[in-house]
PDB file of C-alpha atoms in Angstrom:
ATOM      1  CA  LEU A   1      30.230  14.549   8.343  1.00  0.00           C
ATOM      2  CA  PHE A   2      30.773  11.134   9.857  1.00  0.00           C
ATOM      3  CA  SER A   3      33.874   9.763  11.509  1.00  0.00           C
ATOM      4  CA  THR A   4      35.441   6.504  10.355  1.00  0.00           C
ATOM      5  CA  GLY A   5      33.123   3.584  11.094  1.00  0.00           C
ATOM      6  CA  ASP A   6      30.025   5.752  11.564  1.00  0.00           C
ATOM      7  CA  HIS A   7      27.050   5.454   9.250  1.00  0.00           C
ATOM      8  CA  PRO A   8      24.026   7.746   9.094  1.00  0.00           C
ATOM      9  CA  TRP A   9      20.655   6.451  10.270  1.00  0.00           C
ATOM     10  CA  ASP A  10      17.383   6.471   8.320  1.00  0.00           C
ATOM     11  CA  ASP A  11      13.848   5.093   8.804  1.00  0.00           C
ATOM     12  CA  LEU A  12      11.741   2.423   7.195  1.00  0.00           C
ATOM     13  CA  ARG A  13       8.403   4.121   7.861  1.00  0.00           C
ATOM     14  CA  PHE A  14       4.926   2.697   8.366  1.00  0.00           C
ATOM     15  CA  PRO A  15       2.615   5.655   9.116  1.00  0.00           C
ATOM     16  CA  ALA A  16      -0.605   4.714  10.892  1.00  0.00           C
ATOM     17  CA  SER A  17      -2.593   6.189   7.997  1.00  0.00           C
ATOM     18  CA  GLY A  18      -0.960   3.649   5.658  1.00  0.00           C
ATOM     19  CA  ILE A  19      -1.515   0.519   7.765  1.00  0.00           C
ATOM     20  CA  ASN A  20      -4.607  -1.478   6.906  1.00  0.00           C
ATOM     21  CA  PRO A  21      -5.677  -3.186  10.155  1.00  0.00           C
ATOM     22  CA  ILE A  22      -8.385  -5.321   8.525  1.00  0.00           C
ATOM     23  CA  GLY A  23      -7.845  -9.004   9.185  1.00  0.00           C
ATOM     24  CA  ALA A  24      -5.707  -8.583  12.282  1.00  0.00           C
ATOM     25  CA  ILE A  25      -6.804 -10.088  15.575  1.00  0.00           C
ATOM     26  CA  SER A  26      -8.746  -7.301  17.306  1.00  0.00           C
ATOM     27  CA  PRO A  27      -7.597  -4.546  14.955  1.00  0.00           C
ATOM     28  CA  PRO A  28      -7.369  -1.015  16.311  1.00  0.00           C
ATOM     29  CA  SER A  29      -9.958   1.442  15.067  1.00  0.00           C
ATOM     30  CA  VAL A  30      -9.162   4.382  12.820  1.00  0.00           C
ATOM     31  CA  ASP A  31      -9.514   7.798  14.449  1.00  0.00           C
ATOM     32  CA  ASP A  32     -12.174   9.403  12.252  1.00  0.00           C
ATOM     33  CA  SER A  33     -12.814  12.446  14.447  1.00  0.00           C
ATOM     34  CA  GLU A  34     -12.137  15.920  13.098  1.00  0.00           C
ATOM     35  CA  THR A  35     -10.851  17.166  16.453  1.00  0.00           C
ATOM     36  CA  GLY A  36      -8.579  14.232  17.327  1.00  0.00           C
ATOM     37  CA  LEU A  37      -5.911  12.839  15.022  1.00  0.00           C
ATOM     38  CA  PRO A  38      -7.816  11.649  11.929  1.00  0.00           C
ATOM     39  CA  GLY A  39      -6.151   8.735  10.155  1.00  0.00           C
ATOM     40  CA  THR A  40      -4.173   7.527  13.166  1.00  0.00           C
ATOM     41  CA  LEU A  41      -4.960   4.193  14.794  1.00  0.00           C
ATOM     42  CA  LEU A  42      -6.742   4.051  18.164  1.00  0.00           C
ATOM     43  CA  PHE A  43      -5.540   1.197  20.359  1.00  0.00           C
ATOM     44  CA  SER A  44      -8.165   0.265  22.944  1.00  0.00           C
ATOM     45  CA  GLY A  45      -7.766   0.526  26.701  1.00  0.00           C
ATOM     46  CA  ASN A  46      -9.806  -2.631  27.327  1.00  0.00           C
ATOM     47  CA  GLN A  47      -8.695  -5.194  24.740  1.00  0.00           C
ATOM     48  CA  THR A  48      -5.621  -6.394  22.873  1.00  0.00           C
ATOM     49  CA  ASN A  49      -5.141  -4.749  19.465  1.00  0.00           C
ATOM     50  CA  MET A  50      -2.634  -5.783  16.795  1.00  0.00           C
ATOM     51  CA  ILE A  51      -1.198  -4.450  13.550  1.00  0.00           C
ATOM     52  CA  ALA A  52       1.225  -6.270  11.271  1.00  0.00           C
ATOM     53  CA  GLY A  53       3.293  -5.771   8.158  1.00  0.00           C
ATOM     54  CA  VAL A  54       6.353  -6.724   6.137  1.00  0.00           C
ATOM     55  CA  ALA A  55       9.516  -4.648   5.666  1.00  0.00           C
ATOM     56  CA  GLN A  56      12.177  -4.904   2.980  1.00  0.00           C
ATOM     57  CA  LEU A  57      15.617  -3.484   3.751  1.00  0.00           C
ATOM     58  CA  PRO A  58      16.649  -0.821   1.221  1.00  0.00           C
ATOM     59  CA  HIS A  59      19.650  -1.135  -1.091  1.00  0.00           C
ATOM     60  CA  LYS A  60      21.410   1.620   0.893  1.00  0.00           C
ATOM     61  CA  TRP A  61      21.263  -0.375   4.184  1.00  0.00           C
ATOM     62  CA  VAL A  62      24.652  -1.454   5.621  1.00  0.00           C
ATOM     63  CA  PRO A  63      24.429  -5.269   5.331  1.00  0.00           C
ATOM     64  CA  GLY A  64      24.393  -7.136   8.633  1.00  0.00           C
ATOM     65  CA  THR A  65      23.861  -4.088  10.864  1.00  0.00           C
ATOM     66  CA  GLU A  66      21.162  -4.241  13.499  1.00  0.00           C
ATOM     67  CA  LEU A  67      17.722  -2.673  13.138  1.00  0.00           C
ATOM     68  CA  HIS A  68      16.044  -0.510  15.786  1.00  0.00           C
ATOM     69  CA  PRO A  69      12.222  -0.791  15.813  1.00  0.00           C
ATOM     70  CA  HIS A  70      10.132   1.835  17.583  1.00  0.00           C
ATOM     71  CA  ILE A  71       6.717   3.489  17.630  1.00  0.00           C
ATOM     72  CA  HIS A  72       5.504   7.078  17.762  1.00  0.00           C
ATOM     73  CA  TRP A  73       2.278   7.490  19.749  1.00  0.00           C
ATOM     74  CA  LEU A  74       0.376   9.671  22.199  1.00  0.00           C
ATOM     75  CA  LYS A  75      -2.211   9.631  24.954  1.00  0.00           C
ATOM     76  CA  ALA A  76      -5.067  12.086  24.440  1.00  0.00           C
ATOM     77  CA  THR A  77      -5.567  11.926  28.218  1.00  0.00           C
ATOM     78  CA  GLY A  78      -2.220  12.035  29.955  1.00  0.00           C
ATOM     79  CA  SER A  79      -1.624   9.862  33.014  1.00  0.00           C
ATOM     80  CA  THR A  80       1.159   7.892  34.653  1.00  0.00           C
ATOM     81  CA  ASN A  81      -0.758   4.651  33.970  1.00  0.00           C
ATOM     82  CA  ALA A  82       1.485   2.374  31.923  1.00  0.00           C
ATOM     83  CA  VAL A  83       0.614   1.331  28.369  1.00  0.00           C
ATOM     84  CA  THR A  84       1.912  -2.111  27.408  1.00  0.00           C
ATOM     85  CA  TRP A  85       3.327  -2.310  23.872  1.00  0.00           C
ATOM     86  CA  GLU A  86       4.795  -5.556  22.485  1.00  0.00           C
ATOM     87  CA  PHE A  87       6.714  -6.248  19.295  1.00  0.00           C
ATOM     88  CA  TYR A  88       7.337  -9.506  17.441  1.00  0.00           C
ATOM     89  CA  TYR A  89       9.418 -10.066  14.315  1.00  0.00           C
ATOM     90  CA  ARG A  90      10.278 -12.891  11.955  1.00  0.00           C
ATOM     91  CA  ILE A  91      13.265 -12.607   9.634  1.00  0.00           C
ATOM     92  CA  ILE A  92      12.278 -13.792   6.165  1.00  0.00           C
ATOM     93  CA  GLY A  93      15.796 -13.099   4.877  1.00  0.00           C
ATOM     94  CA  ASN A  94      17.064 -12.788   1.327  1.00  0.00           C
ATOM     95  CA  PRO A  95      15.849 -14.740  -1.732  1.00  0.00           C
ATOM     96  CA  GLY A  96      16.660 -18.408  -1.230  1.00  0.00           C
ATOM     97  CA  HIS A  97      16.529 -18.205   2.577  1.00  0.00           C
ATOM     98  CA  VAL A  98      14.055 -20.081   4.759  1.00  0.00           C
ATOM     99  CA  SER A  99      12.102 -17.809   7.109  1.00  0.00           C
ATOM    100  CA  GLY A 100      13.106 -17.905  10.745  1.00  0.00           C
ATOM    101  CA  ALA A 101      10.778 -18.320  13.706  1.00  0.00           C
ATOM    102  CA  TRP A 102       8.863 -15.461  15.329  1.00  0.00           C
ATOM    103  CA  VAL A 103      10.854 -13.635  18.015  1.00  0.00           C
ATOM    104  CA  GLY A 104       9.050 -11.912  20.877  1.00  0.00           C
ATOM    105  CA  PRO A 105       7.398 -10.534  22.752  1.00  0.00           C
ATOM    106  CA  LEU A 106       9.792  -7.614  23.045  1.00  0.00           C
ATOM    107  CA  ALA A 107       8.494  -5.010  25.500  1.00  0.00           C
ATOM    108  CA  GLY A 108       8.342  -1.382  24.477  1.00  0.00           C
ATOM    109  CA  SER A 109       9.916   1.259  26.695  1.00  0.00           C
ATOM    110  CA  ILE A 110       9.396   5.005  26.477  1.00  0.00           C
ATOM    111  CA  VAL A 111      12.615   6.743  25.426  1.00  0.00           C
ATOM    112  CA  ALA A 112      11.201  10.216  24.677  1.00  0.00           C
ATOM    113  CA  GLY A 113       8.191  12.148  25.952  1.00  0.00           C
ATOM    114  CA  ASP A 114       6.129  12.166  29.133  1.00  0.00           C
ATOM    115  CA  GLN A 115       2.988  10.022  29.092  1.00  0.00           C
ATOM    116  CA  ALA A 116       1.517  12.060  31.954  1.00  0.00           C
ATOM    117  CA  VAL A 117       1.133  15.024  29.561  1.00  0.00           C
ATOM    118  CA  SER A 118      -1.998  14.963  27.378  1.00  0.00           C
ATOM    119  CA  ASN A 119      -1.325  14.802  23.622  1.00  0.00           C
ATOM    120  CA  GLU A 120       2.467  14.690  24.009  1.00  0.00           C
ATOM    121  CA  HIS A 121       4.353  12.875  21.224  1.00  0.00           C
ATOM    122  CA  LEU A 122       5.869   9.723  22.782  1.00  0.00           C
ATOM    123  CA  LEU A 123       8.512   7.402  21.370  1.00  0.00           C
ATOM    124  CA  SER A 124       8.779   3.799  22.588  1.00  0.00           C
ATOM    125  CA  SER A 125      11.636   1.550  21.486  1.00  0.00           C
ATOM    126  CA  PHE A 126      11.989  -2.203  21.314  1.00  0.00           C
ATOM    127  CA  ALA A 127      15.175  -4.296  21.527  1.00  0.00           C
ATOM    128  CA  PRO A 128      17.391  -4.183  18.409  1.00  0.00           C
ATOM    129  CA  ILE A 129      17.135  -6.875  15.719  1.00  0.00           C
ATOM    130  CA  ASP A 130      20.368  -8.711  14.863  1.00  0.00           C
ATOM    131  CA  MET A 131      20.706  -8.929  11.071  1.00  0.00           C
ATOM    132  CA  THR A 132      24.126 -10.605  10.932  1.00  0.00           C
ATOM    133  CA  GLY A 133      24.455 -12.661   7.735  1.00  0.00           C
ATOM    134  CA  PHE A 134      21.821 -10.753   5.747  1.00  0.00           C
ATOM    135  CA  TRP A 135      22.322  -8.264   2.925  1.00  0.00           C
ATOM    136  CA  GLU A 136      20.385  -5.610   1.012  1.00  0.00           C
ATOM    137  CA  SER A 137      16.717  -6.414   0.209  1.00  0.00           C
ATOM    138  CA  ALA A 138      16.414  -8.838   3.143  1.00  0.00           C
ATOM    139  CA  MET A 139      12.852  -8.936   4.450  1.00  0.00           C
ATOM    140  CA  LEU A 140      11.183  -9.347   7.814  1.00  0.00           C
ATOM    141  CA  ALA A 141       7.612  -9.608   9.050  1.00  0.00           C
ATOM    142  CA  TRP A 142       6.510  -7.669  12.136  1.00  0.00           C
ATOM    143  CA  ARG A 143       3.615  -7.375  14.593  1.00  0.00           C
ATOM    144  CA  VAL A 144       2.866  -4.647  17.144  1.00  0.00           C
ATOM    145  CA  TYR A 145       0.400  -5.162  20.001  1.00  0.00           C
ATOM    146  CA  ARG A 146      -1.096  -2.945  22.648  1.00  0.00           C
ATOM    147  CA  ARG A 147      -2.179  -5.105  25.584  1.00  0.00           C
ATOM    148  CA  GLY A 148      -5.045  -2.824  26.624  1.00  0.00           C
ATOM    149  CA  ALA A 149      -6.912  -5.674  28.306  1.00  0.00           C
ATOM    150  CA  THR A 150      -4.147  -6.066  30.873  1.00  0.00           C
ATOM    151  CA  ASP A 151      -2.255  -2.775  31.121  1.00  0.00           C
ATOM    152  CA  ALA A 152      -2.994  -0.016  33.653  1.00  0.00           C
ATOM    153  CA  GLU A 153      -4.278   2.610  31.174  1.00  0.00           C
ATOM    154  CA  ASN A 154      -8.039   2.385  30.475  1.00  0.00           C
ATOM    155  CA  ASN A 155      -8.109   5.036  27.735  1.00  0.00           C
ATOM    156  CA  ALA A 156      -7.439   4.507  24.038  1.00  0.00           C
ATOM    157  CA  VAL A 157      -4.077   5.737  22.719  1.00  0.00           C
ATOM    158  CA  ASN A 158      -3.156   6.922  19.218  1.00  0.00           C
ATOM    159  CA  LEU A 159      -0.471   5.170  17.189  1.00  0.00           C
ATOM    160  CA  LEU A 160       1.127   7.719  14.864  1.00  0.00           C
ATOM    161  CA  GLU A 161       3.752   5.552  13.174  1.00  0.00           C
ATOM    162  CA  PHE A 162       5.823   2.370  13.431  1.00  0.00           C
ATOM    163  CA  ASP A 163       9.442   2.830  12.266  1.00  0.00           C
ATOM    164  CA  ILE A 164      12.576   0.749  11.923  1.00  0.00           C
ATOM    165  CA  HIS A 165      15.856   2.672  12.112  1.00  0.00           C
ATOM    166  CA  TYR A 166      18.625   1.300   9.914  1.00  0.00           C
ATOM    167  CA  GLN A 167      22.119   2.447   8.997  1.00  0.00           C
ATOM    168  CA  SER A 168      23.126   3.376   5.448  1.00  0.00           C
ATOM    169  CA  ASN A 169      26.482   3.928   3.791  1.00  0.00           C
ATOM    170  CA  LYS A 170      25.708   4.260   0.091  1.00  0.00           C
ATOM    171  CA  MET A 171      23.061   5.386  -2.383  1.00  0.00           C
ATOM    172  CA  GLY A 172      22.152   1.790  -3.320  1.00  0.00           C
ATOM    173  CA  THR A 173      23.615  -1.316  -4.940  1.00  0.00           C
ATOM    174  CA  GLU A 174      25.203  -1.692  -8.371  1.00  0.00           C
ATOM    175  CA  PRO A 175      23.254  -4.845  -9.322  1.00  0.00           C
ATOM    176  CA  GLU A 176      19.456  -4.559  -9.404  1.00  0.00           C
ATOM    177  CA  ILE A 177      19.180  -7.802  -7.409  1.00  0.00           C
ATOM    178  CA  PRO A 178      21.710  -7.641  -4.530  1.00  0.00           C
ATOM    179  CA  LEU A 179      24.069 -10.587  -4.280  1.00  0.00           C
ATOM    180  CA  PRO A 180      25.397 -12.276  -1.126  1.00  0.00           C
ATOM    181  CA  PRO A 181      28.544 -10.627   0.234  1.00  0.00           C
TER     182      PRO A 181
END
């Protein structure tokens, strides 16, 4: 169980197979090989690729707690050459709020895995998002880039999933439409 003040973590999940890259600036391609990772997104080693989406905080989120965005990915050909990931976000807020400005770029840093190992599952994190003053069902827009045109790695890499960790402390909210605290 959890000690006083602790809250369990969960994920808002955006699997690569569920992200539609059409319309993005230089969208990544979909891995359609049978021997690779079909359905994942291939981010090029010689151009900038982008994906984007919108997230809504669940009713079980602890209002005002920070969010921790990260990506799961791998290199089919392991090397120590750095891959440059960037993250941007824009807090849309709760109903009645005016959307904030885009924040970023936030640089990704590998927190698990070894990119020198071929096909190893890697996890890169971005700086936390301060959600002070927001409550359940708040929304934010996000963008993830791989700067393949300028980073050291010339090979494509596979994005497996983009996630946002959040803390929860309840099953949901009593009202269907959450109210300000």
